């Protein structure tokens, strides 16, 4: 199923992101965890793709496994930073041959060892989106940033870039993680006022490792609400308690999103079946409402 068809329905959706292994020797372990999440029968699952294509072959394999062996719609990530057009074409052909219809088109993080201005064939995700359209009838998604991209001076500047993605053929947007729903509501209002009406999927990160996520938020510019910081300070050094609190916080966020008309939620599961399972259980009646 193409995700644009799923997003056209009225019922809420719940989906999960997983990541492929970095090496062949961990493939079976990752495949097992992904299989457990797929067995929960989410509306779809996305599979990440390392910057520069470090996990590209495994991305396609895992996405194909999700679709063919578990009957769950897969969304394959594809990044273009430092990639040649030939490499991107090769990846698109692999995705097409695997029967994957949905692609999340991303620029990707610039490698730390890259020379200044060294971008490869693509500088922006909008250029990748244009390329994808040449090689198959894919449903194409893109990323968006409720608090603005770190490389943009203002949120308005970032929204102009989002508009370029949509003009290039992006059919839906998935947000970076956020922890204050009011930020998302304000952001969507700004998108709509700029004439951007594609579906926006809310990306939610359940926190099980407080120190790691607080560091990630510092780098990405994600705002941490005071109540979240208090939870992290209180339970951060107690893994089981932090996991329980993090899942509860994420569940509360999702319930509020659904109640306020945001019907598509994507959970960054970090390949943890127990986290995905618990969140799905917490929302069982709400999803089916």
CSV table of N, CA and C in Angstrom, one decimal, residues 143-285:
chain,number,residue,atom,x,y,z
A,143,UNK,N,11.3,14.7,5.5
A,143,UNK,CA,11.4,15.1,6.9
A,143,UNK,C,11.1,16.6,7.1
A,144,UNK,N,10.6,16.9,8.3
A,144,UNK,CA,10.4,18.3,8.7
A,144,UNK,C,10.7,18.5,10.1
A,145,UNK,N,10.9,19.7,10.5
A,145,UNK,CA,11.5,20.0,11.8
A,145,UNK,C,10.6,21.1,12.5
A,146,UNK,N,9.8,20.7,13.4
A,146,UNK,CA,8.9,21.6,14.1
A,146,UNK,C,9.6,22.8,14.8
A,147,UNK,N,10.8,22.5,15.2
A,147,UNK,CA,11.6,23.6,15.8
A,147,UNK,C,12.6,24.2,14.9
A,148,UNK,N,12.5,23.9,13.6
A,148,UNK,CA,13.4,24.5,12.6
A,148,UNK,C,14.7,23.6,12.5
A,149,UNK,N,15.2,23.5,11.3
A,149,UNK,CA,16.5,22.8,11.0
A,149,UNK,C,17.6,23.6,11.6
A,150,UNK,N,18.6,22.9,12.1
A,150,UNK,CA,19.7,23.5,12.8
A,150,UNK,C,20.5,24.4,11.8
A,151,UNK,N,20.5,24.1,10.5
A,151,UNK,CA,21.2,24.8,9.6
A,151,UNK,C,20.5,26.1,9.0
A,152,UNK,N,19.3,26.3,9.5
A,152,UNK,CA,18.5,27.4,9.0
A,152,UNK,C,18.5,28.5,10.2
A,153,UNK,N,18.6,29.7,9.8
A,153,UNK,CA,18.6,30.8,10.8
A,153,UNK,C,17.3,31.0,11.4
A,154,UNK,N,16.2,30.8,10.6
A,154,UNK,CA,14.8,31.0,11.2
A,154,UNK,C,13.9,29.9,10.7
A,155,UNK,N,12.8,29.7,11.5
A,155,UNK,CA,11.8,28.7,11.1
A,155,UNK,C,11.2,29.0,9.8
A,156,UNK,N,11.0,30.3,9.5
A,156,UNK,CA,10.4,30.6,8.2
A,156,UNK,C,11.3,30.2,7.0
A,157,UNK,N,12.6,30.3,7.2
A,157,UNK,CA,13.6,29.9,6.2
A,157,UNK,C,13.5,28.4,6.0
A,158,UNK,N,13.3,27.7,7.1
A,158,UNK,CA,13.2,26.2,7.0
A,158,UNK,C,11.9,25.8,6.3
A,159,UNK,N,10.8,26.5,6.6
A,159,UNK,CA,9.5,26.2,6.0
A,159,UNK,C,9.6,26.4,4.4
A,160,UNK,N,10.3,27.4,4.0
A,160,UNK,CA,10.5,27.6,2.6
A,160,UNK,C,11.2,26.4,1.9
A,161,UNK,N,12.1,25.8,2.6
A,161,UNK,CA,12.8,24.6,2.1
A,161,UNK,C,11.8,23.4,2.1
A,162,UNK,N,10.9,23.4,3.1
A,162,UNK,CA,9.9,22.3,3.1
A,162,UNK,C,9.0,22.5,1.8
A,163,UNK,N,8.7,23.7,1.5
A,163,UNK,CA,7.8,24.0,0.4
A,163,UNK,C,8.5,23.5,-0.9
A,164,UNK,N,9.8,23.6,-1.0
A,164,UNK,CA,10.6,23.2,-2.2
A,164,UNK,C,10.5,21.6,-2.3
A,165,UNK,N,10.5,20.9,-1.1
A,165,UNK,CA,10.3,19.5,-1.2
A,165,UNK,C,9.0,19.1,-1.7
A,166,UNK,N,7.9,19.8,-1.2
A,166,UNK,CA,6.6,19.5,-1.7
A,166,UNK,C,6.4,19.8,-3.2
A,167,UNK,N,7.0,20.9,-3.6
A,167,UNK,CA,6.9,21.2,-5.0
A,167,UNK,C,7.7,20.2,-5.9
A,168,UNK,N,8.7,19.6,-5.3
A,168,UNK,CA,9.5,18.6,-6.0
A,168,UNK,C,8.7,17.2,-6.1
A,169,UNK,N,7.7,17.0,-5.2
A,169,UNK,CA,7.0,15.8,-5.3
A,169,UNK,C,6.8,15.1,-4.0
A,170,UNK,N,7.2,15.7,-2.9
A,170,UNK,CA,7.0,15.1,-1.6
A,170,UNK,C,5.6,15.0,-1.2
A,171,UNK,N,5.1,13.8,-0.8
A,171,UNK,CA,3.6,13.6,-0.6
A,171,UNK,C,3.2,13.6,0.8
A,172,UNK,N,4.2,13.5,1.8
A,172,UNK,CA,3.9,13.6,3.2
A,172,UNK,C,5.2,13.9,3.9
A,173,UNK,N,5.0,14.4,5.1
A,173,UNK,CA,6.2,14.8,5.9
A,173,UNK,C,6.2,14.1,7.3
A,174,UNK,N,7.3,13.7,7.7
A,174,UNK,CA,7.5,13.1,9.1
A,174,UNK,C,8.4,14.0,9.9
A,175,UNK,N,7.9,14.3,11.1
A,175,UNK,CA,8.7,15.2,11.9
A,175,UNK,C,9.8,14.6,12.7
A,176,UNK,N,10.8,15.4,12.9
A,176,UNK,CA,11.8,15.1,13.9
A,176,UNK,C,11.2,15.0,15.3
A,177,UNK,N,11.8,14.2,16.2
A,177,UNK,CA,11.2,14.1,17.5
A,177,UNK,C,11.0,15.4,18.2
A,178,UNK,N,10.0,15.5,19.0
A,178,UNK,CA,9.7,16.7,19.8
A,178,UNK,C,9.0,16.2,21.1
A,179,UNK,N,9.0,17.1,22.1
A,179,UNK,CA,8.5,16.7,23.4
A,179,UNK,C,7.4,17.6,24.0
A,180,UNK,N,7.1,18.6,23.2
A,180,UNK,CA,6.0,19.6,23.5
A,180,UNK,C,5.1,19.6,22.4
A,181,UNK,N,3.9,19.1,22.5
A,181,UNK,CA,2.9,19.1,21.4
A,181,UNK,C,2.5,20.4,20.9
A,182,UNK,N,2.5,21.4,21.8
A,182,UNK,CA,2.2,22.8,21.4
A,182,UNK,C,3.1,23.3,20.3
A,183,UNK,N,4.3,22.9,20.3
A,183,UNK,CA,5.3,23.2,19.3
A,183,UNK,C,4.8,22.7,17.9
A,184,UNK,N,4.4,21.4,17.9
A,184,UNK,CA,3.9,20.8,16.6
A,184,UNK,C,2.6,21.5,16.1
A,185,UNK,N,1.7,21.8,17.0
A,185,UNK,CA,0.4,22.5,16.6
A,185,UNK,C,0.7,23.8,16.0
A,186,UNK,N,1.6,24.6,16.6
A,186,UNK,CA,2.0,25.9,16.0
A,186,UNK,C,2.7,25.7,14.7
A,187,UNK,N,3.5,24.7,14.6
A,187,UNK,CA,4.3,24.5,13.3
A,187,UNK,C,3.4,24.1,12.2
A,188,UNK,N,2.4,23.2,12.4
A,188,UNK,CA,1.5,22.8,11.4
A,188,UNK,C,0.6,24.0,10.9
A,189,UNK,N,0.3,24.8,11.9
A,189,UNK,CA,-0.5,26.0,11.5
A,189,UNK,C,0.3,26.9,10.6
A,190,UNK,N,1.6,27.0,10.8
A,190,UNK,CA,2.5,27.8,10.0
A,190,UNK,C,2.6,27.2,8.6
A,191,UNK,N,2.7,25.8,8.5
A,191,UNK,CA,2.8,25.2,7.2
A,191,UNK,C,1.6,25.4,6.4
A,192,UNK,N,0.4,25.3,7.0
A,192,UNK,CA,-0.9,25.5,6.3
A,192,UNK,C,-1.0,26.9,5.8
A,193,UNK,N,-0.5,27.9,6.6
A,193,UNK,CA,-0.6,29.3,6.2
A,193,UNK,C,0.3,29.6,5.0
A,194,UNK,N,1.3,28.7,4.8
A,194,UNK,CA,2.2,28.9,3.7
A,194,UNK,C,1.8,28.0,2.5
A,195,UNK,N,0.6,27.4,2.6
A,195,UNK,CA,0.1,26.6,1.5
A,195,UNK,C,0.6,25.2,1.4
A,196,UNK,N,1.1,24.7,2.5
A,196,UNK,CA,1.7,23.3,2.5
A,196,UNK,C,0.6,22.4,3.2
A,197,UNK,N,-0.1,21.6,2.5
A,197,UNK,CA,-1.2,20.8,3.0
A,197,UNK,C,-1.0,19.3,2.9
A,198,UNK,N,0.2,18.8,2.7
A,198,UNK,CA,0.5,17.4,2.7
A,198,UNK,C,0.3,16.9,4.1
A,199,UNK,N,0.0,15.6,4.3
A,199,UNK,CA,-0.1,15.0,5.7
A,199,UNK,C,1.2,15.2,6.4
A,200,UNK,N,1.1,15.5,7.7
A,200,UNK,CA,2.2,15.6,8.6
A,200,UNK,C,2.1,14.5,9.6
A,201,UNK,N,3.1,13.6,9.7
A,201,UNK,CA,3.2,12.5,10.6
A,201,UNK,C,4.1,12.9,11.8
A,202,UNK,N,3.5,12.8,13.0
A,202,UNK,CA,4.2,13.2,14.2
A,202,UNK,C,5.2,12.1,14.6
A,203,UNK,N,6.5,12.5,14.7
A,203,UNK,CA,7.5,11.5,15.1
A,203,UNK,C,7.7,11.6,16.6
A,204,UNK,N,7.5,10.5,17.3
A,204,UNK,CA,7.6,10.5,18.8
A,204,UNK,C,8.7,9.5,19.3
A,205,UNK,N,9.5,10.0,20.2
A,205,UNK,CA,10.6,9.2,20.7
A,205,UNK,C,10.4,8.8,22.2
A,206,UNK,N,10.0,7.6,22.5
A,206,UNK,CA,9.9,7.2,23.9
A,206,UNK,C,11.4,7.1,24.5
A,207,UNK,N,11.5,7.8,25.6
A,207,UNK,CA,12.9,7.9,26.2
A,207,UNK,C,13.1,6.7,27.2
A,208,UNK,N,14.2,6.0,26.9
A,208,UNK,CA,14.6,4.9,27.8
A,208,UNK,C,16.0,5.2,28.3
A,209,UNK,N,16.7,6.1,27.7
A,209,UNK,CA,18.1,6.5,28.1
A,209,UNK,C,18.1,8.0,28.2
A,210,UNK,N,18.0,8.5,29.4
A,210,UNK,CA,17.8,10.0,29.5
A,210,UNK,C,19.1,10.7,29.1
A,211,UNK,N,20.3,10.3,29.5
A,211,UNK,CA,21.5,11.0,29.2
A,211,UNK,C,21.7,11.0,27.7
A,212,UNK,N,21.5,9.9,27.0
A,212,UNK,CA,21.7,9.9,25.6
A,212,UNK,C,20.8,10.8,24.8
A,213,UNK,N,19.5,10.9,25.2
A,213,UNK,CA,18.5,11.7,24.5
A,213,UNK,C,18.8,13.2,24.8
A,214,UNK,N,19.2,13.5,26.0
A,214,UNK,CA,19.4,14.9,26.3
A,214,UNK,C,20.6,15.4,25.5
A,215,UNK,N,21.6,14.6,25.3
A,215,UNK,CA,22.7,15.0,24.5
A,215,UNK,C,22.3,15.2,23.0
A,216,UNK,N,21.4,14.3,22.5
A,216,UNK,CA,20.9,14.3,21.2
A,216,UNK,C,20.1,15.6,21.0
A,217,UNK,N,19.3,16.0,22.0
A,217,UNK,CA,18.5,17.2,21.9
A,217,UNK,C,19.4,18.4,21.9
A,218,UNK,N,20.5,18.4,22.6
A,218,UNK,CA,21.4,19.6,22.6
A,218,UNK,C,21.9,19.8,21.2
A,219,UNK,N,22.2,18.7,20.5
A,219,UNK,CA,22.8,18.8,19.1
A,219,UNK,C,21.8,19.2,18.1
A,220,UNK,N,20.5,18.7,18.3
A,220,UNK,CA,19.5,19.0,17.3
A,220,UNK,C,18.7,20.2,17.6
A,221,UNK,N,18.9,20.8,18.8
A,221,UNK,CA,18.1,22.0,19.1
A,221,UNK,C,16.7,21.7,19.6
A,222,UNK,N,16.4,20.5,19.9
A,222,UNK,CA,15.1,20.1,20.4
A,222,UNK,C,14.8,20.6,21.8
A,223,UNK,N,13.7,21.3,22.0
A,223,UNK,CA,13.4,21.9,23.3
A,223,UNK,C,12.9,20.8,24.2
A,224,UNK,N,13.4,20.7,25.5
A,224,UNK,CA,12.9,19.8,26.5
A,224,UNK,C,12.1,20.5,27.5
A,225,UNK,N,10.8,20.2,27.6
A,225,UNK,CA,9.9,20.9,28.5
A,225,UNK,C,10.4,20.6,30.0
A,226,UNK,N,10.1,21.5,30.9
A,226,UNK,CA,10.6,21.4,32.3
A,226,UNK,C,10.1,20.1,32.9
A,227,UNK,N,8.8,19.7,32.6
A,227,UNK,CA,8.3,18.5,33.2
A,227,UNK,C,9.1,17.3,32.7
A,228,UNK,N,9.5,17.3,31.5
A,228,UNK,CA,10.3,16.2,31.0
A,228,UNK,C,11.7,16.1,31.6
A,229,UNK,N,12.3,17.3,31.8
A,229,UNK,CA,13.6,17.4,32.4
A,229,UNK,C,13.5,16.8,33.8
A,230,UNK,N,12.5,17.2,34.5
A,230,UNK,CA,12.3,16.7,35.9
A,230,UNK,C,12.2,15.2,35.9
A,231,UNK,N,11.5,14.6,35.0
A,231,UNK,CA,11.4,13.1,34.9
A,231,UNK,C,12.8,12.5,34.6
A,232,UNK,N,13.5,13.1,33.7
A,232,UNK,CA,14.8,12.6,33.4
A,232,UNK,C,15.8,12.7,34.6
A,233,UNK,N,15.7,13.8,35.3
A,233,UNK,CA,16.6,14.0,36.5
A,233,UNK,C,16.2,13.0,37.6
A,234,UNK,N,14.9,12.7,37.7
A,234,UNK,CA,14.5,11.8,38.8
A,234,UNK,C,14.7,10.3,38.5
A,235,UNK,N,14.6,9.9,37.3
A,235,UNK,CA,14.6,8.5,36.9
A,235,UNK,C,15.8,8.1,36.0
A,236,UNK,N,16.6,9.1,35.6
A,236,UNK,CA,17.6,8.9,34.6
A,236,UNK,C,18.6,7.8,34.9
A,237,UNK,N,18.9,7.6,36.2
A,237,UNK,CA,19.9,6.7,36.6
A,237,UNK,C,19.3,5.3,37.0
A,238,UNK,N,18.0,5.2,36.7
A,238,UNK,CA,17.3,3.9,37.0
A,238,UNK,C,16.6,3.4,35.8
A,239,UNK,N,17.3,2.6,35.0
A,239,UNK,CA,16.9,2.2,33.6
A,239,UNK,C,15.5,1.7,33.6
A,240,UNK,N,15.0,0.8,34.5
A,240,UNK,CA,13.7,0.3,34.4
A,240,UNK,C,12.6,1.4,34.6
A,241,UNK,N,12.9,2.2,35.6
A,241,UNK,CA,12.0,3.3,36.0
A,241,UNK,C,11.9,4.4,34.8
A,242,UNK,N,13.1,4.6,34.3
A,242,UNK,CA,13.2,5.6,33.2
A,242,UNK,C,12.4,5.1,31.9
A,243,UNK,N,12.5,3.8,31.7
A,243,UNK,CA,11.8,3.2,30.5
A,243,UNK,C,10.3,3.3,30.7
A,244,UNK,N,9.9,3.0,32.0
A,244,UNK,CA,8.4,3.1,32.3
A,244,UNK,C,7.9,4.5,32.2
A,245,UNK,N,8.7,5.5,32.7
A,245,UNK,CA,8.3,6.9,32.7
A,245,UNK,C,8.3,7.4,31.2
A,246,UNK,N,9.4,7.0,30.5
A,246,UNK,CA,9.5,7.5,29.1
A,246,UNK,C,8.3,7.0,28.2
A,247,UNK,N,7.9,5.7,28.4
A,247,UNK,CA,6.8,5.2,27.7
A,247,UNK,C,5.5,5.9,28.0
A,248,UNK,N,5.4,6.2,29.3
A,248,UNK,CA,4.2,6.9,29.8
A,248,UNK,C,4.1,8.3,29.2
A,249,UNK,N,5.2,9.0,29.2
A,249,UNK,CA,5.3,10.3,28.6
A,249,UNK,C,4.9,10.3,27.1
A,250,UNK,N,5.5,9.3,26.4
A,250,UNK,CA,5.3,9.2,25.0
A,250,UNK,C,3.8,8.9,24.7
A,251,UNK,N,3.2,8.0,25.5
A,251,UNK,CA,1.8,7.6,25.4
A,251,UNK,C,0.9,8.8,25.6
A,252,UNK,N,1.2,9.6,26.6
A,252,UNK,CA,0.4,10.8,26.9
A,252,UNK,C,0.5,11.8,25.7
A,253,UNK,N,1.7,11.9,25.1
A,253,UNK,CA,1.9,12.8,24.0
A,253,UNK,C,1.0,12.3,22.8
A,254,UNK,N,1.0,11.0,22.6
A,254,UNK,CA,0.3,10.5,21.4
A,254,UNK,C,-1.2,10.6,21.6
A,255,UNK,N,-1.7,10.4,22.8
A,255,UNK,CA,-3.1,10.5,23.1
A,255,UNK,C,-3.6,12.0,22.8
A,256,UNK,N,-2.7,12.9,23.3
A,256,UNK,CA,-3.1,14.3,23.1
A,256,UNK,C,-3.0,14.7,21.6
A,257,UNK,N,-2.1,14.1,20.8
A,257,UNK,CA,-2.0,14.3,19.4
A,257,UNK,C,-3.3,13.8,18.7
A,258,UNK,N,-3.7,12.6,19.0
A,258,UNK,CA,-4.9,12.1,18.4
A,258,UNK,C,-6.1,12.9,18.8
A,259,UNK,N,-6.2,13.3,20.0
A,259,UNK,CA,-7.4,14.1,20.5
A,259,UNK,C,-7.4,15.5,19.8
A,260,UNK,N,-6.3,16.0,19.3
A,260,UNK,CA,-6.2,17.3,18.7
A,260,UNK,C,-6.2,17.2,17.2
A,261,UNK,N,-6.5,16.0,16.6
A,261,UNK,CA,-6.7,15.9,15.2
A,261,UNK,C,-5.4,15.5,14.4
A,262,UNK,N,-4.3,15.2,15.1
A,262,UNK,CA,-3.1,14.7,14.5
A,262,UNK,C,-3.3,13.2,14.4
A,263,UNK,N,-3.6,12.6,13.3
A,263,UNK,CA,-4.1,11.2,13.3
A,263,UNK,C,-3.0,10.2,12.9
A,264,UNK,N,-1.8,10.7,12.5
A,264,UNK,CA,-0.7,9.8,12.0
A,264,UNK,C,0.5,10.0,12.9
A,265,UNK,N,0.8,9.0,13.7
A,265,UNK,CA,2.0,9.0,14.6
A,265,UNK,C,3.0,7.9,14.3
A,266,UNK,N,4.2,8.3,14.3
A,266,UNK,CA,5.3,7.4,14.0
A,266,UNK,C,6.3,7.3,15.2
A,267,UNK,N,6.5,6.2,15.7
A,267,UNK,CA,7.3,6.0,17.0
A,267,UNK,C,8.7,5.5,16.6
A,268,UNK,N,9.7,6.2,17.1
A,268,UNK,CA,11.1,5.8,16.9
A,268,UNK,C,11.4,4.8,18.0
A,269,UNK,N,11.2,3.5,17.6
A,269,UNK,CA,11.2,2.4,18.5
A,269,UNK,C,12.6,2.0,18.9
A,270,UNK,N,13.7,2.4,18.2
A,270,UNK,CA,15.0,2.0,18.5
A,270,UNK,C,15.2,0.5,18.5
A,271,UNK,N,14.5,-0.2,17.7
A,271,UNK,CA,14.5,-1.7,17.6
A,271,UNK,C,14.2,-2.4,18.9
A,272,UNK,N,13.4,-1.8,19.7
A,272,UNK,CA,13.0,-2.3,21.0
A,272,UNK,C,11.6,-2.8,21.0
A,273,UNK,N,11.4,-4.1,20.8
A,273,UNK,CA,10.0,-4.7,20.7
A,273,UNK,C,9.2,-4.4,21.9
A,274,UNK,N,9.8,-4.4,23.1
A,274,UNK,CA,9.1,-4.2,24.4
A,274,UNK,C,8.5,-2.8,24.5
A,275,UNK,N,9.2,-1.8,23.9
A,275,UNK,CA,8.8,-0.5,23.9
A,275,UNK,C,7.6,-0.3,22.9
A,276,UNK,N,7.8,-0.8,21.7
A,276,UNK,CA,6.7,-0.8,20.7
A,276,UNK,C,5.4,-1.5,21.2
A,277,UNK,N,5.6,-2.6,21.8
A,277,UNK,CA,4.5,-3.4,22.3
A,277,UNK,C,3.7,-2.7,23.4
A,278,UNK,N,4.5,-2.1,24.3
A,278,UNK,CA,3.8,-1.4,25.5
A,278,UNK,C,3.0,-0.2,25.0
A,279,UNK,N,3.6,0.5,24.1
A,279,UNK,CA,2.9,1.7,23.5
A,279,UNK,C,1.6,1.3,22.8
A,280,UNK,N,1.8,0.3,22.0
A,280,UNK,CA,0.6,-0.2,21.3
A,280,UNK,C,-0.5,-0.7,22.2
A,281,UNK,N,-0.1,-1.4,23.3
A,281,UNK,CA,-1.1,-1.8,24.3
A,281,UNK,C,-1.8,-0.6,24.9
A,282,UNK,N,-1.0,0.4,25.3
A,282,UNK,CA,-1.5,1.6,25.9
A,282,UNK,C,-2.6,2.3,25.0
A,283,UNK,N,-2.5,2.1,23.7
A,283,UNK,CA,-3.3,2.8,22.8
A,283,UNK,C,-4.3,2.0,22.1
A,284,UNK,N,-4.5,0.7,22.5
A,284,UNK,CA,-5.3,-0.3,21.8
A,284,UNK,C,-6.7,0.2,21.5
A,285,UNK,N,-7.4,0.7,22.5
A,285,UNK,CA,-8.8,1.1,22.3
A,285,UNK,C,-8.8,2.5,21.5
